[in-house]
Amino acid sequence: MKNDVSSTAASSKASGHQHLALDQSGLDAARNSLDDGAVTPSYGPWRDDVVKLLNDALATELVCILRYKRHYFTANGVESPAIADEFLVHANEESAHADLIAERIVQLGGEPDFAPTHLLERSHASYDESTDLQSMVRANLIAERVAVESYRQMISLIGDKDPTTRRMLEGILADEEEHADELKDWLGH
């Protein structure tokens, strides 16, 4: 077996195949700047951009929580109990997303921006004060579709620059797509 590995390695070198190997200079750099925690120099110039994207996503999630909570408490009509319960489930899931995002911002050495005065200017989604149940469903579906699109764009922008953040956003995106599908099913009931 050992000879098979050696002959494979030799043929790889002969064919010009590059071997996967860690960058020792990157490992050495990780031994410095311990105050940066998990943020190593390989994050490069992208860390600040990622933190800004995440703070905008945090604002979006917080506005969505507020919109869903308002709709939960003010929904009325024959179908409202079931739909209102779904609004509450979505509000709680958006709250979990906000927590994940805020935690990741801190891990990256940033500060999560929860300032109420900044939320609407940074949020991708809108707040809504509809009183009609179908208008509430429509406003939430629009917001979920905007969230889906913004998370897709963030995932694309981040790419391999921050795999941990990308995976987190992919999980949130899957939830947002599920929310949109559920809301679409309530539209027109």
Coordinates of C-alpha atoms in Angstrom, one line a residue:
M1 CA 0.0 0.0 0.0
K2 CA 2.8 2.4 0.9
N3 CA 4.3 1.9 -2.6
D4 CA 1.0 2.8 -4.2
V5 CA 0.8 6.1 -2.3
S6 CA 4.4 6.9 -3.3
S7 CA 3.9 6.0 -6.9
T8 CA 0.7 8.2 -6.9
A9 CA 2.6 11.1 -5.4
A10 CA 5.4 10.7 -7.9
S11 CA 3.0 10.5 -10.9
S12 CA 1.1 13.6 -9.5
K13 CA 4.4 15.6 -9.4
A14 CA 5.3 14.4 -12.9
S15 CA 1.8 15.5 -14.2
G16 CA 2.2 18.9 -12.7
H17 CA -0.6 18.3 -10.1
Q18 CA -0.3 20.7 -7.1
H19 CA -0.8 19.1 -3.7
L20 CA -3.1 20.6 -1.1
A21 CA -1.0 22.1 1.6
L22 CA -1.6 24.6 4.3
D23 CA 0.1 28.1 4.1
Q24 CA 2.6 28.1 6.9
S25 CA 2.9 31.9 6.9
G26 CA -0.9 32.1 7.5
L27 CA -0.5 29.6 10.4
D28 CA 2.4 31.7 11.8
A29 CA 0.3 34.9 11.5
A30 CA -2.5 33.3 13.4
R31 CA -0.2 33.1 16.4
N32 CA -0.3 36.9 16.7
S33 CA -3.0 39.4 17.5
L34 CA -4.7 37.2 20.0
D35 CA -7.1 39.9 20.9
D36 CA -8.8 39.3 17.5
G37 CA -10.1 36.0 18.7
A38 CA -11.3 33.9 15.8
V39 CA -10.5 36.6 13.2
T40 CA -7.2 35.7 11.7
P41 CA -5.3 37.7 9.0
S42 CA -6.8 35.5 6.3
Y43 CA -10.1 37.4 6.7
G44 CA -8.2 40.1 5.0
P45 CA -10.0 43.3 3.9
W46 CA -13.4 41.7 3.9
R47 CA -14.1 41.6 7.6
D48 CA -15.5 45.1 7.8
D49 CA -17.6 44.6 4.7
V50 CA -19.0 41.3 6.1
V51 CA -19.8 43.1 9.4
K52 CA -21.7 45.8 7.5
L53 CA -23.7 43.3 5.5
L54 CA -24.5 41.4 8.7
N55 CA -25.6 44.6 10.5
D56 CA -28.0 45.3 7.6
A57 CA -29.3 41.8 7.8
L58 CA -29.7 42.2 11.6
A59 CA -31.8 45.4 11.0
T60 CA -33.9 43.4 8.5
E61 CA -34.6 40.6 11.0
L62 CA -35.5 43.0 13.8
V63 CA -37.9 44.9 11.6
C64 CA -39.4 41.6 10.5
I65 CA -39.9 40.6 14.2
L66 CA -41.7 43.8 14.9
R67 CA -43.9 43.5 11.8
Y68 CA -44.8 39.9 12.6
K69 CA -45.5 40.7 16.2
R70 CA -47.8 43.5 15.3
H71 CA -49.6 41.3 12.8
Y72 CA -49.9 38.5 15.4
F73 CA -51.6 40.8 17.9
T74 CA -53.8 42.7 15.5
A75 CA -55.0 39.9 13.1
N76 CA -58.7 39.3 13.1
G77 CA -61.3 37.4 11.1
V78 CA -62.4 33.8 10.7
E79 CA -59.0 32.6 9.5
S80 CA -57.0 34.8 11.8
P81 CA -56.2 32.4 14.6
A82 CA -54.3 30.0 12.4
I83 CA -52.6 32.7 10.4
A84 CA -51.8 34.7 13.5
D85 CA -50.2 31.7 15.1
E86 CA -48.0 31.4 12.0
F87 CA -47.0 35.0 12.3
L88 CA -45.8 34.3 15.9
V89 CA -43.8 31.3 14.8
H90 CA -42.2 33.4 12.1
A91 CA -41.5 36.2 14.6
N92 CA -39.7 33.7 16.9
E93 CA -37.7 32.2 14.0
E94 CA -36.7 35.7 12.9
S95 CA -35.6 36.4 16.5
A96 CA -33.4 33.3 16.4
H97 CA -31.9 34.6 13.1
A98 CA -31.2 38.0 14.7
D99 CA -29.4 36.3 17.6
L100 CA -27.2 34.2 15.2
I101 CA -26.3 37.3 13.2
A102 CA -25.5 39.4 16.2
E103 CA -23.3 36.6 17.6
R104 CA -21.4 36.3 14.4
I105 CA -20.9 40.1 14.2
V106 CA -19.3 39.9 17.7
Q107 CA -17.2 36.9 16.6
L108 CA -15.9 39.0 13.7
G109 CA -14.9 41.8 16.1
G110 CA -17.7 44.1 15.2
E111 CA -20.6 45.6 17.2
P112 CA -24.2 44.6 16.5
D113 CA -26.3 47.7 15.8
F114 CA -29.6 47.3 17.7
A115 CA -30.3 51.1 17.7
P116 CA -34.0 51.7 17.0
T117 CA -33.2 54.9 15.1
H118 CA -31.1 52.9 12.6
L119 CA -33.3 50.0 11.9
L120 CA -35.6 51.2 9.2
E121 CA -32.8 53.0 7.3
R122 CA -30.7 49.8 7.2
S123 CA -33.4 47.2 6.8
H124 CA -34.0 45.6 3.5
A125 CA -37.6 44.9 4.4
S126 CA -40.4 47.3 5.4
Y127 CA -42.5 47.7 8.5
D128 CA -46.2 47.3 7.9
E129 CA -49.3 48.5 9.8
S130 CA -52.0 46.7 7.7
T131 CA -55.3 45.9 9.5
D132 CA -56.7 43.5 6.8
L133 CA -55.5 39.9 7.2
Q134 CA -54.7 39.4 3.5
S135 CA -52.8 42.7 3.4
M136 CA -50.7 41.4 6.4
V137 CA -50.0 38.1 4.6
R138 CA -49.0 40.0 1.4
A139 CA -46.7 42.4 3.3
N140 CA -45.0 39.5 5.0
L141 CA -44.6 37.6 1.8
I142 CA -43.1 40.6 0.1
A143 CA -40.7 41.0 3.1
E144 CA -39.7 37.3 3.0
R145 CA -39.1 37.5 -0.8
V146 CA -36.9 40.6 -0.2
A147 CA -35.0 38.7 2.6
V148 CA -34.6 35.7 0.3
E149 CA -33.1 37.9 -2.4
S150 CA -30.8 39.8 0.0
Y151 CA -29.5 36.6 1.6
R152 CA -28.8 35.1 -1.8
Q153 CA -26.8 38.2 -2.8
M154 CA -24.9 38.2 0.5
I155 CA -24.0 34.6 0.1
S156 CA -22.8 35.3 -3.4
L157 CA -20.8 38.3 -2.3
I158 CA -19.2 36.5 0.6
G159 CA -18.4 33.3 -1.4
D160 CA -15.3 31.8 0.1
K161 CA -14.1 35.0 1.9
D162 CA -15.9 33.8 5.1
P163 CA -17.2 30.2 5.0
T164 CA -18.6 30.4 8.5
T165 CA -20.8 33.4 7.8
R166 CA -21.8 32.0 4.4
R167 CA -23.0 28.7 6.0
M168 CA -24.9 30.6 8.6
L169 CA -26.6 32.7 5.9
E170 CA -27.4 29.6 3.9
G171 CA -29.3 28.2 6.9
I172 CA -31.2 31.5 7.4
L173 CA -32.0 31.6 3.7
A174 CA -33.5 28.1 3.8
D175 CA -35.8 29.3 6.7
E176 CA -36.8 32.5 4.8
E177 CA -37.7 30.4 1.7
E178 CA -39.8 28.2 3.9
H179 CA -41.5 31.3 5.4
A180 CA -42.3 32.6 1.9
D181 CA -43.8 29.3 0.8
E182 CA -46.0 29.1 3.9
L183 CA -47.2 32.7 3.4
K184 CA -47.9 32.0 -0.3
D185 CA -50.2 29.2 0.8
W186 CA -52.1 31.6 3.0
L187 CA -52.5 34.2 0.2
G188 CA -56.0 34.3 -1.1
H189 CA -57.6 32.2 1.7

